[in-house]
mmCIF file of C-alpha atoms in Angstrom:
data_model
loop_
_atom_site.group_PDB
_atom_site.id
_atom_site.type_symbol
_atom_site.label_atom_id
_atom_site.label_comp_id
_atom_site.label_asym_id
_atom_site.label_seq_id
_atom_site.Cartn_x
_atom_site.Cartn_y
_atom_site.Cartn_z
ATOM 1 C CA MET A 21 75.032 120.566 118.571
ATOM 2 C CA ASN A 22 77.275 118.201 116.565
ATOM 3 C CA GLU A 23 80.342 119.608 118.276
ATOM 4 C CA CYS A 24 78.921 118.618 121.665
ATOM 5 C CA ILE A 25 78.026 115.182 120.272
ATOM 6 C CA PHE A 26 81.634 114.817 119.135
ATOM 7 C CA TYR A 27 82.984 115.601 122.612
ATOM 8 C CA LEU A 28 80.477 113.210 124.170
ATOM 9 C CA SER A 29 81.496 110.497 121.681
ATOM 10 C CA GLY A 30 85.115 111.006 122.692
ATOM 11 C CA ILE A 31 84.290 110.514 126.359
ATOM 12 C CA ILE A 32 82.154 107.425 125.655
ATOM 13 C CA SER A 33 84.847 105.919 123.436
ATOM 14 C CA PHE A 34 87.526 106.407 126.066
ATOM 15 C CA LEU A 35 85.355 104.985 128.853
ATOM 16 C CA VAL A 36 84.675 101.871 126.755
ATOM 17 C CA VAL A 37 88.377 101.303 126.035
ATOM 18 C CA PHE A 38 89.420 102.150 129.588
ATOM 19 C CA GLY A 39 86.716 99.935 131.072
ATOM 20 C CA ILE A 40 87.880 96.954 129.027
ATOM 21 C CA PHE A 41 91.487 97.555 129.987
ATOM 22 C CA VAL A 42 90.716 97.728 133.720
ATOM 23 C CA PHE A 43 87.962 95.119 134.055
ATOM 24 C CA ALA A 44 88.696 92.697 131.187
ATOM 25 C CA PRO A 45 92.434 92.698 130.394
ATOM 26 C CA THR A 46 94.231 89.934 128.531
ATOM 27 C CA LYS A 47 96.307 87.415 130.464
ATOM 28 C CA GLY A 48 99.617 88.960 129.456
ATOM 29 C CA GLN A 49 98.768 92.444 130.706
ATOM 30 C CA THR A 50 100.384 93.334 134.031
ATOM 31 C CA ARG A 51 100.704 96.542 136.083
ATOM 32 C CA ILE A 52 97.195 97.529 135.042
ATOM 33 C CA TRP A 53 97.060 100.687 137.147
ATOM 34 C CA LEU A 54 100.403 101.971 135.825
ATOM 35 C CA TRP A 55 99.278 101.557 132.237
ATOM 36 C CA SER A 56 95.878 102.984 133.175
ATOM 37 C CA ILE A 57 97.554 106.217 134.256
ATOM 38 C CA LEU A 58 99.359 106.368 130.902
ATOM 39 C CA LYS A 59 96.068 105.785 129.096
ATOM 40 C CA ILE A 60 94.476 108.671 130.986
ATOM 41 C CA LEU A 61 97.443 110.923 130.154
ATOM 42 C CA PHE A 62 97.280 109.889 126.477
ATOM 43 C CA PHE A 63 93.559 110.651 126.303
ATOM 44 C CA SER A 64 93.954 113.893 128.275
ATOM 45 C CA ALA A 65 96.656 115.196 125.925
ATOM 46 C CA LEU A 66 94.607 114.580 122.785
ATOM 47 C CA PHE A 67 91.276 115.587 124.325
ATOM 48 C CA SER A 68 92.830 118.875 125.504
ATOM 49 C CA SER A 69 94.139 119.540 121.983
ATOM 50 C CA TRP A 70 90.532 119.623 120.746
ATOM 51 C CA PHE A 71 89.803 122.765 122.761
ATOM 52 C CA THR A 72 92.825 124.940 121.997
ATOM 53 C CA GLU A 73 93.209 127.192 118.966
ATOM 54 C CA ASN A 74 96.861 127.854 119.801
ATOM 55 C CA ILE A 75 98.676 126.298 116.855
ATOM 56 C CA VAL A 76 101.857 125.591 118.845
ATOM 57 C CA LEU A 77 100.120 124.219 121.948
ATOM 58 C CA LYS A 78 98.013 121.937 119.755
ATOM 59 C CA TRP A 79 101.232 120.592 118.188
ATOM 60 C CA ILE A 80 102.791 120.065 121.643
ATOM 61 C CA LEU A 81 99.785 118.100 122.909
ATOM 62 C CA ILE A 82 99.690 115.899 119.806
ATOM 63 C CA GLU A 83 103.433 115.309 120.069
ATOM 64 C CA ALA A 84 103.036 114.365 123.754
ATOM 65 C CA SER A 85 100.636 111.615 122.657
ATOM 66 C CA THR A 86 103.419 110.172 120.490
ATOM 67 C CA LEU A 87 105.651 109.356 123.455
ATOM 68 C CA LEU A 88 102.731 108.133 125.565
ATOM 69 C CA GLY A 89 101.446 106.033 122.667
ATOM 70 C CA ALA A 90 104.849 104.396 122.168
ATOM 71 C CA LEU A 91 104.925 103.436 125.853
ATOM 72 C CA LEU A 92 101.402 102.008 125.670
ATOM 73 C CA ILE A 93 102.230 99.938 122.584
ATOM 74 C CA SER A 94 105.116 98.320 124.454
ATOM 75 C CA SER A 95 102.862 97.469 127.417
ATOM 76 C CA SER A 96 102.735 93.816 126.295
ATOM 77 C CA GLY A 97 106.377 93.517 127.300
ATOM 78 C CA THR A 98 107.367 91.429 124.257
ATOM 79 C CA GLU A 99 110.339 92.115 122.006
ATOM 80 C CA LYS A 100 108.034 92.692 119.034
ATOM 81 C CA SER A 101 105.958 95.241 120.936
ATOM 82 C CA PHE A 102 109.127 97.225 121.707
ATOM 83 C CA HIS A 103 110.047 97.260 118.003
ATOM 84 C CA VAL A 104 106.541 98.395 117.065
ATOM 85 C CA GLY A 105 106.633 101.080 119.763
ATOM 86 C CA TRP A 106 109.937 102.421 118.413
ATOM 87 C CA LYS A 107 108.574 102.471 114.853
ATOM 88 C CA PHE A 108 105.510 104.393 116.063
ATOM 89 C CA LEU A 109 107.723 106.858 117.949
ATOM 90 C CA LEU A 110 110.228 107.447 115.139
ATOM 91 C CA ILE A 111 107.806 107.835 112.211
ATOM 92 C CA ASN A 112 105.373 110.028 114.156
ATOM 93 C CA SER A 113 108.175 112.177 115.551
ATOM 94 C CA TYR A 114 109.622 112.497 112.047
ATOM 95 C CA GLY A 115 106.258 113.702 110.731
ATOM 96 C CA LEU A 116 105.572 116.078 113.593
ATOM 97 C CA GLY A 117 109.115 117.443 113.348
ATOM 98 C CA ILE A 118 108.427 118.374 109.722
ATOM 99 C CA ALA A 119 105.078 119.875 110.750
ATOM 100 C CA PHE A 120 106.759 121.979 113.436
ATOM 101 C CA LEU A 121 109.297 123.289 110.904
ATOM 102 C CA GLY A 122 106.381 124.328 108.704
ATOM 103 C CA ILE A 123 104.678 126.066 111.639
ATOM 104 C CA VAL A 124 107.906 127.963 112.422
ATOM 105 C CA ILE A 125 108.137 129.138 108.799
ATOM 106 C CA LEU A 126 104.522 130.322 108.808
ATOM 107 C CA LEU A 127 105.023 132.200 112.077
ATOM 108 C CA PHE A 128 108.244 133.730 110.717
ATOM 109 C CA VAL A 129 106.725 135.127 107.510
ATOM 110 C CA SER A 130 103.545 136.438 109.139
ATOM 111 C CA THR A 131 103.248 139.961 110.451
ATOM 112 C CA PRO A 132 103.820 140.369 114.234
ATOM 113 C CA LEU A 133 101.171 138.356 116.076
ATOM 114 C CA GLU A 134 99.297 139.207 119.247
ATOM 115 C CA ASN A 135 99.046 135.505 120.096
ATOM 116 C CA LEU A 136 99.650 132.076 118.547
ATOM 117 C CA ASP A 137 96.017 131.275 117.784
ATOM 118 C CA PHE A 138 95.283 130.240 114.227
ATOM 119 C CA SER A 139 92.960 133.215 113.730
ATOM 120 C CA ALA A 140 95.865 135.545 114.513
ATOM 121 C CA LEU A 141 98.159 133.599 112.162
ATOM 122 C CA LYS A 142 95.529 133.806 109.429
ATOM 123 C CA GLN A 143 95.328 137.559 109.893
ATOM 124 C CA GLY A 144 99.111 137.815 109.847
ATOM 125 C CA LEU A 145 99.349 135.918 106.551
ATOM 126 C CA SER A 146 96.361 137.552 104.817
ATOM 127 C CA GLY A 147 97.337 139.360 101.639
ATOM 128 C CA GLN A 148 100.713 137.649 101.476
ATOM 129 C CA SER A 149 101.918 135.026 99.029
ATOM 130 C CA GLY A 150 105.155 133.482 97.909
ATOM 131 C CA LEU A 151 107.260 130.354 97.941
ATOM 132 C CA LEU A 152 108.075 130.590 101.651
ATOM 133 C CA ILE A 153 104.421 130.563 102.689
ATOM 134 C CA GLU A 154 103.641 127.705 100.299
ATOM 135 C CA THR A 155 106.610 125.778 101.729
ATOM 136 C CA GLY A 156 105.365 126.374 105.271
ATOM 137 C CA PHE A 157 101.921 124.967 104.434
ATOM 138 C CA LEU A 158 103.436 122.046 102.533
ATOM 139 C CA LEU A 159 105.665 121.023 105.438
ATOM 140 C CA THR A 160 102.932 121.458 108.047
ATOM 141 C CA ILE A 161 100.242 119.556 106.153
ATOM 142 C CA TYR A 162 102.590 116.807 104.969
ATOM 143 C CA GLY A 163 104.089 116.433 108.452
ATOM 144 C CA TYR A 164 100.683 116.089 110.090
ATOM 145 C CA SER A 165 99.673 113.550 107.414
ATOM 146 C CA ALA A 166 102.433 111.245 108.714
ATOM 147 C CA LYS A 167 100.855 111.364 112.170
ATOM 148 C CA LEU A 168 97.499 110.746 110.509
ATOM 149 C CA GLY A 169 98.961 107.565 109.010
ATOM 150 C CA LEU A 170 98.441 108.349 105.322
ATOM 151 C CA VAL A 171 100.484 106.925 102.445
ATOM 152 C CA PRO A 172 103.523 107.090 102.149
ATOM 153 C CA ASN A 173 104.013 107.355 105.938
ATOM 154 C CA HIS A 174 101.548 104.595 106.775
ATOM 155 C CA TYR A 175 104.082 101.933 107.767
ATOM 156 C CA TRP A 176 103.531 102.408 111.485
ATOM 157 C CA VAL A 177 99.767 101.883 111.171
ATOM 158 C CA ALA A 178 99.608 98.166 110.345
ATOM 159 C CA ASP A 179 102.086 97.107 113.044
ATOM 160 C CA THR A 180 100.629 99.415 115.681
ATOM 161 C CA TYR A 181 97.028 98.331 115.133
ATOM 162 C CA ALA A 182 97.808 94.654 114.496
ATOM 163 C CA GLU A 183 100.525 93.927 117.067
ATOM 164 C CA SER A 184 99.519 95.956 120.130
ATOM 165 C CA PRO A 185 96.668 94.908 122.496
ATOM 166 C CA SER A 186 93.225 95.645 121.092
ATOM 167 C CA GLN A 187 92.553 98.278 123.785
ATOM 168 C CA ILE A 188 95.717 100.173 122.796
ATOM 169 C CA SER A 189 94.933 99.793 119.083
ATOM 170 C CA SER A 190 91.423 101.156 119.543
ATOM 171 C CA LEU A 191 92.663 104.098 121.599
ATOM 172 C CA ILE A 192 95.300 105.124 119.039
ATOM 173 C CA ALA A 193 93.142 104.378 115.971
ATOM 174 C CA ALA A 194 90.215 106.387 117.318
ATOM 175 C CA PHE A 195 91.799 109.422 118.958
ATOM 176 C CA VAL A 196 94.941 110.180 116.949
ATOM 177 C CA PRO A 197 93.265 110.694 113.521
ATOM 178 C CA VAL A 198 90.486 112.957 114.825
ATOM 179 C CA SER A 199 92.960 115.075 116.804
ATOM 180 C CA VAL A 200 95.206 115.513 113.767
ATOM 181 C CA ALA A 201 92.166 116.254 111.576
ATOM 182 C CA LEU A 202 91.211 119.104 113.925
ATOM 183 C CA ALA A 203 94.739 120.500 113.590
ATOM 184 C CA LEU A 204 94.720 120.133 109.796
ATOM 185 C CA ARG A 205 91.262 121.539 109.041
ATOM 186 C CA PRO A 206 91.990 125.286 109.458
ATOM 187 C CA LEU A 207 95.342 124.889 107.661
ATOM 188 C CA VAL A 208 93.746 123.172 104.676
ATOM 189 C CA GLN A 209 90.919 125.726 104.528
ATOM 190 C CA PHE A 210 93.272 128.703 104.612
ATOM 191 C CA GLU A 211 95.779 127.173 102.202
ATOM 192 C CA LYS A 212 93.038 126.517 99.629
ATOM 193 C CA ALA A 213 91.892 130.139 99.925
ATOM 194 C CA LEU A 214 95.437 131.531 99.812
ATOM 195 C CA ASN A 215 96.709 129.319 96.997
ATOM 196 C CA PRO A 216 93.838 128.199 94.710
ATOM 197 C CA SER A 217 96.293 126.599 92.271
ATOM 198 C CA ILE A 218 95.797 122.917 91.503
ATOM 199 C CA PHE A 219 99.330 122.337 92.780
ATOM 200 C CA ASN A 220 98.807 123.093 96.442
ATOM 201 C CA SER A 221 99.171 121.156 99.676
ATOM 202 C CA ALA A 222 95.426 120.723 100.161
ATOM 203 C CA ASN A 223 95.137 118.899 96.840
ATOM 204 C CA GLY A 224 98.208 116.903 97.822
ATOM 205 C CA LEU A 225 96.359 115.795 100.964
ATOM 206 C CA LEU A 226 93.462 114.627 98.780
ATOM 207 C CA PHE A 227 95.877 112.707 96.567
ATOM 208 C CA ILE A 228 97.526 110.801 99.408
ATOM 209 C CA GLY A 229 94.099 110.233 100.998
ATOM 210 C CA ILE A 230 92.928 108.525 97.792
ATOM 211 C CA LEU A 231 96.169 106.530 97.652
ATOM 212 C CA THR A 232 95.545 105.401 101.237
ATOM 213 C CA ILE A 233 92.016 104.228 100.384
ATOM 214 C CA LEU A 234 93.225 102.349 97.292
ATOM 215 C CA TYR A 235 96.192 100.868 99.136
ATOM 216 C CA SER A 236 94.096 99.594 102.056
ATOM 217 C CA THR A 237 91.592 98.031 99.632
ATOM 218 C CA TRP A 238 94.310 96.431 97.484
ATOM 219 C CA VAL A 239 96.185 94.984 100.478
ATOM 220 C CA LEU A 240 93.022 93.725 102.190
ATOM 221 C CA HIS A 241 92.486 90.830 99.769
ATOM 222 C CA ARG A 242 95.893 89.400 100.766
ATOM 223 C CA ARG A 243 95.246 89.581 104.503
ATOM 224 C CA ASP A 244 93.770 86.663 106.462
ATOM 225 C CA ASP A 245 94.602 88.007 109.915
ATOM 226 C CA ILE A 246 91.612 89.436 111.801
ATOM 227 C CA ARG A 247 93.861 91.994 113.497
ATOM 228 C CA LYS A 248 95.279 93.208 110.176
ATOM 229 C CA ILE A 249 91.817 93.313 108.621
ATOM 230 C CA ALA A 250 90.767 95.606 111.476
ATOM 231 C CA ALA A 251 93.898 97.687 110.814
ATOM 232 C CA LYS A 252 92.980 98.038 107.138
ATOM 233 C CA ILE A 253 89.435 99.097 108.054
ATOM 234 C CA ALA A 254 90.914 101.826 110.248
ATOM 235 C CA LEU A 255 93.322 102.845 107.460
ATOM 236 C CA PHE A 256 90.469 103.057 104.930
ATOM 237 C CA HIS A 257 88.481 105.374 107.210
ATOM 238 C CA THR A 258 91.552 107.520 107.809
ATOM 239 C CA GLY A 259 91.875 107.960 104.051
ATOM 240 C CA MET A 260 88.228 109.044 103.951
ATOM 241 C CA LEU A 261 88.985 111.535 106.715
ATOM 242 C CA ALA A 262 91.553 113.160 104.397
ATOM 243 C CA VAL A 263 88.946 113.322 101.610
ATOM 244 C CA PHE A 264 86.466 115.114 103.890
ATOM 245 C CA LEU A 265 89.190 117.545 104.961
ATOM 246 C CA TRP A 266 89.742 118.434 101.312
ATOM 247 C CA LEU A 267 86.005 118.714 100.643
ATOM 248 C CA ASP A 268 85.826 121.454 103.300
ATOM 249 C CA VAL A 269 82.411 120.359 104.541
ATOM 250 C CA SER A 270 80.354 122.365 107.009
ATOM 251 C CA ASP A 271 81.205 122.272 110.699
ATOM 252 C CA SER A 272 78.080 120.203 111.320
ATOM 253 C CA VAL A 273 79.171 117.471 108.893
ATOM 254 C CA PHE A 274 82.779 117.630 110.069
ATOM 255 C CA TYR A 275 81.987 117.072 113.745
ATOM 256 C CA PHE A 276 79.543 114.298 112.844
ATOM 257 C CA LEU A 277 82.379 112.703 110.846
ATOM 258 C CA LEU A 278 84.760 112.902 113.812
ATOM 259 C CA ALA A 279 82.185 111.413 116.192
ATOM 260 C CA ALA A 280 81.534 108.576 113.718
ATOM 261 C CA THR A 281 85.277 107.921 113.370
ATOM 262 C CA LEU A 282 85.682 107.617 117.130
ATOM 263 C CA LEU A 283 82.769 105.276 117.743
ATOM 264 C CA VAL A 284 83.215 103.028 114.704
ATOM 265 C CA LYS A 285 86.936 102.483 115.172
ATOM 266 C CA VAL A 286 86.452 101.588 118.829
ATOM 267 C CA LEU A 287 83.652 99.228 117.784
ATOM 268 C CA VAL A 288 85.872 97.475 115.220
ATOM 269 C CA PHE A 289 88.804 96.907 117.558
ATOM 270 C CA VAL A 290 86.709 95.876 120.561
ATOM 271 C CA SER A 291 84.915 93.256 118.435
ATOM 272 C CA MET A 292 88.226 92.055 117.038
ATOM 273 C CA GLY A 293 89.557 91.584 120.574
ATOM 274 C CA ILE A 294 86.508 89.489 121.484
ATOM 275 C CA LEU A 295 86.913 87.197 118.457
ATOM 276 C CA ARG A 296 90.660 86.907 119.024
ATOM 277 C CA MET A 297 90.315 85.939 122.683
ATOM 278 C CA ASP A 298 87.435 83.504 122.201
ATOM 279 C CA SER A 299 88.994 81.679 119.240
ATOM 280 C CA GLY A 300 92.566 81.742 120.541
ATOM 281 C CA GLN A 301 93.635 82.444 116.939
ATOM 282 C CA ARG A 302 94.170 85.465 114.758
ATOM 283 C CA MET A 303 94.382 83.811 111.310
ATOM 284 C CA ILE A 304 90.973 83.253 109.694
ATOM 285 C CA VAL A 305 92.016 79.904 108.238
ATOM 286 C CA ASN A 306 92.928 78.676 111.727
ATOM 287 C CA ILE A 307 89.704 79.980 113.244
ATOM 288 C CA ALA A 308 87.672 78.300 110.471
ATOM 289 C CA GLN A 309 89.398 74.977 111.230
ATOM 290 C CA SER A 310 88.452 75.152 114.906
ATOM 291 C CA ASP A 311 85.873 72.794 116.356
ATOM 292 C CA SER A 312 83.487 75.541 117.455
ATOM 293 C CA LEU A 313 83.093 79.212 118.356
ATOM 294 C CA HIS A 314 80.770 81.294 120.498
ATOM 295 C CA SER A 315 78.173 82.943 118.272
ATOM 296 C CA ALA A 316 78.652 86.347 119.946
ATOM 297 C CA SER A 317 82.320 86.387 118.925
ATOM 298 C CA PHE A 318 81.621 86.135 115.201
ATOM 299 C CA TYR A 319 78.486 88.280 115.178
ATOM 300 C CA SER A 320 80.120 91.121 117.100
ATOM 301 C CA TYR A 321 82.911 91.271 114.493
ATOM 302 C CA PHE A 322 80.337 90.959 111.697
ATOM 303 C CA ALA A 323 78.181 93.721 113.243
ATOM 304 C CA ALA A 324 81.208 96.016 113.515
ATOM 305 C CA LEU A 325 81.955 95.438 109.827
ATOM 306 C CA LEU A 326 78.338 96.243 108.895
ATOM 307 C CA VAL A 327 78.285 99.425 110.980
ATOM 308 C CA GLY A 328 81.664 100.390 109.547
ATOM 309 C CA PHE A 329 80.317 100.465 105.985
ATOM 310 C CA VAL A 330 76.811 99.546 104.834
ATOM 311 C CA PHE A 331 74.259 99.328 107.656
ATOM 312 C CA PRO A 332 71.555 101.947 106.874
ATOM 313 C CA LEU A 333 71.587 103.410 110.394
ATOM 314 C CA SER A 334 75.383 103.496 110.530
ATOM 315 C CA PRO A 335 76.913 106.998 110.668
ATOM 316 C CA ILE A 336 79.417 105.878 108.017
ATOM 317 C CA PHE A 337 76.585 104.969 105.630
ATOM 318 C CA LEU A 338 75.048 108.409 106.198
ATOM 319 C CA LEU A 339 78.388 110.066 105.457
ATOM 320 C CA ASP A 340 78.471 108.186 102.149
ATOM 321 C CA LEU A 341 75.056 109.680 101.401
ATOM 322 C CA GLU A 342 76.441 113.083 102.307
ATOM 323 C CA ILE A 343 79.310 112.617 99.837
ATOM 324 C CA ILE A 344 76.779 111.792 97.117
ATOM 325 C CA ARG A 345 74.775 114.904 98.027
ATOM 326 C CA ILE A 346 77.921 117.053 97.865
ATOM 327 C CA GLY A 347 78.799 115.485 94.519
ATOM 328 C CA LEU A 348 75.376 116.409 93.126
ATOM 329 C CA GLU A 349 75.561 119.958 94.496
ATOM 330 C CA ARG A 350 79.084 120.573 93.181
ATOM 331 C CA ASN A 351 78.620 118.688 89.907
ATOM 332 C CA THR A 352 81.524 116.408 90.810
ATOM 333 C CA VAL A 353 80.655 112.919 89.636
ATOM 334 C CA LEU A 354 84.026 111.552 90.805
ATOM 335 C CA LEU A 355 82.850 111.854 94.421
ATOM 336 C CA PHE A 356 80.444 108.972 93.766
ATOM 337 C CA ALA A 357 83.507 106.703 93.542
ATOM 338 C CA PHE A 358 84.159 106.885 97.297
ATOM 339 C CA PRO A 359 80.935 105.137 98.437
ATOM 340 C CA ILE A 360 81.585 102.538 95.717
ATOM 341 C CA LEU A 361 85.103 101.967 97.057
ATOM 342 C CA GLY A 362 83.578 101.504 100.504
ATOM 343 C CA LEU A 363 81.262 98.812 99.117
ATOM 344 C CA VAL A 364 84.187 97.065 97.407
ATOM 345 C CA PHE A 365 86.156 97.106 100.645
ATOM 346 C CA PHE A 366 83.181 95.762 102.605
ATOM 347 C CA PHE A 367 82.561 92.824 100.255
ATOM 348 C CA ILE A 368 86.249 91.861 100.261
ATOM 349 C CA ALA A 369 86.299 91.888 104.064
ATOM 350 C CA LEU A 370 82.963 90.032 104.220
ATOM 351 C CA ASN A 371 84.294 87.328 101.909
ATOM 352 C CA LYS A 372 87.259 86.936 104.249
ATOM 353 C CA ILE A 373 85.288 86.314 107.428
ATOM 354 C CA LEU A 374 82.288 84.354 106.124
ATOM 355 C CA PRO A 375 83.996 80.917 106.468
ATOM 356 C CA ILE A 376 83.868 81.418 110.243
ATOM 357 C CA ILE A 377 80.060 81.440 110.278
ATOM 358 C CA ARG A 378 79.933 77.700 109.500
ATOM 359 C CA LEU A 379 81.449 76.783 112.870
ATOM 360 C CA PRO A 380 79.178 75.130 115.460
ATOM 361 C CA HIS A 381 78.266 77.364 118.385
ATOM 362 C CA ARG A 382 79.464 76.722 121.931
ATOM 363 C CA SER A 383 79.713 78.464 125.301
ATOM 364 C CA PHE A 384 82.682 80.564 126.306
ATOM 365 C CA ASP A 385 85.657 78.720 127.725
ATOM 366 C CA SER A 386 85.523 78.862 131.515
ATOM 367 C CA GLY A 387 88.977 80.433 131.708
ATOM 368 C CA VAL A 388 87.955 83.547 129.763
ATOM 369 C CA GLN A 389 84.189 83.527 130.268
ATOM 370 C CA SER A 390 83.973 86.448 132.693
ATOM 371 C CA VAL A 391 86.427 88.557 130.699
ATOM 372 C CA LEU A 392 84.572 88.027 127.426
ATOM 373 C CA ARG A 393 81.193 88.789 128.968
ATOM 374 C CA ILE A 394 82.550 92.101 130.241
ATOM 375 C CA ARG A 395 83.969 92.857 126.810
ATOM 376 C CA ILE A 396 80.664 92.085 125.145
ATOM 377 C CA PHE A 397 78.950 94.448 127.589
ATOM 378 C CA PHE A 398 81.306 97.273 126.564
ATOM 379 C CA PHE A 399 80.936 96.286 122.906
ATOM 380 C CA LEU A 400 77.157 96.713 123.219
ATOM 381 C CA ILE A 401 77.663 100.157 124.736
ATOM 382 C CA SER A 402 79.799 101.231 121.766
ATOM 383 C CA LEU A 403 77.344 99.621 119.311
ATOM 384 C CA ILE A 404 74.368 101.428 120.854
ATOM 385 C CA ALA A 405 76.298 104.721 120.820
ATOM 386 C CA ALA A 406 77.235 104.274 117.129
ATOM 387 C CA LEU A 407 73.663 103.395 116.140
ATOM 388 C CA ALA A 408 72.283 106.288 118.203
ATOM 389 C CA LEU A 409 74.596 108.610 116.275
ATOM 390 C CA GLY A 410 73.306 107.036 113.063
ATOM 391 C CA VAL A 411 69.678 107.557 114.081
ATOM 392 C CA TYR A 412 70.441 111.191 114.874
ATOM 393 C CA GLY A 413 72.169 111.570 111.508
ATOM 394 C CA MET A 414 69.234 110.009 109.649
ATOM 395 C CA ALA A 415 66.802 112.349 111.411
ATOM 396 C CA THR A 416 69.034 115.276 110.440
ATOM 397 C CA LEU A 417 69.116 114.232 106.787
ATOM 398 C CA LEU A 418 65.341 113.762 106.689
ATOM 399 C CA ASN A 419 64.942 117.307 107.989
ATOM 400 C CA GLY A 420 67.016 118.963 105.297
ATOM 401 C CA GLY A 421 70.562 117.685 105.643
ATOM 402 C CA PHE A 422 73.547 118.536 107.768
ATOM 403 C CA ALA A 423 74.008 121.861 106.055
ATOM 404 C CA ASN A 424 70.738 123.028 107.641
ATOM 405 C CA ALA A 425 71.195 121.291 110.999
#
């Protein structure tokens, strides 16, 4: 059931982003239909990777999204967007190149395979051990973590999410992490079973996931740019994705997590785009010094922040409850720290944006009125979808938890 919800969430998320791009673009966006084709290709490559168990084909589809993503980032046509696109291309290609080397090593040391599905690879590696296999897992997991955007290969994340158009940012922030997580999950599961030592790649993924969470929280208090705040929210949730990969939760929880990641990240970036366009500014201090602001602009961004962390019917809030439940079941008190870190992050971000609420309310500027109304319509669609997922998750928890869903 949750797997189908995940696929449906992916389709809804793409339609929201695509609808905004086609019907409510920014003034600087030209050749809409050309970039629309690239968006469809980008989504198709990653969406197709969700359905294949072929470890090489999955890598190819994720790598194809790297080139398409770099082209989409440069769609603004500015010099800075070209630099950001190149950074995205180089760092992601570097990471996926390392991952491919690891895949080649794993295929080399396994017994002859009937096909390239992960189940066949797992069977080919069963009963084997050694430095070569450990190296193959290390390279594959570390390489994919660069595409995921985890520390220390996170440098492309801030520029990509903060400097590209909000529709591009939401597309990359939502679909790339979940696609990489699907590729990483069987590798992490098998590596933990094959090498239960504390010094393994799965534990390394947990370590850099925690570093990513701490880094995004630490950097947030120095950021006053609404675009970069949105980027740090996305980075925080990506770090949590790595933690859930390490926890090896049930399929039901995992697919709920992926669906929540898709919908919440789209919600955050769509709301950020609305506030940015209505205010004409991206720095909070400049927005706060404005004469007035449309109430929907602030409250959409505020609602996205609530749903991203603490709102009781938010899927993210329910996942925090799930972490607490897992911590109680496994006698791991340290897991309680992650919901607390989420609260810390939320209150820092809330303190950043609260000065905007004092501004007098006004109507939308006539020049962008129709565009912003369309964007708010799509924002409401994503908000309703996220809350509907939260309601479903709450009903699941009240009936025994995801493990029994």
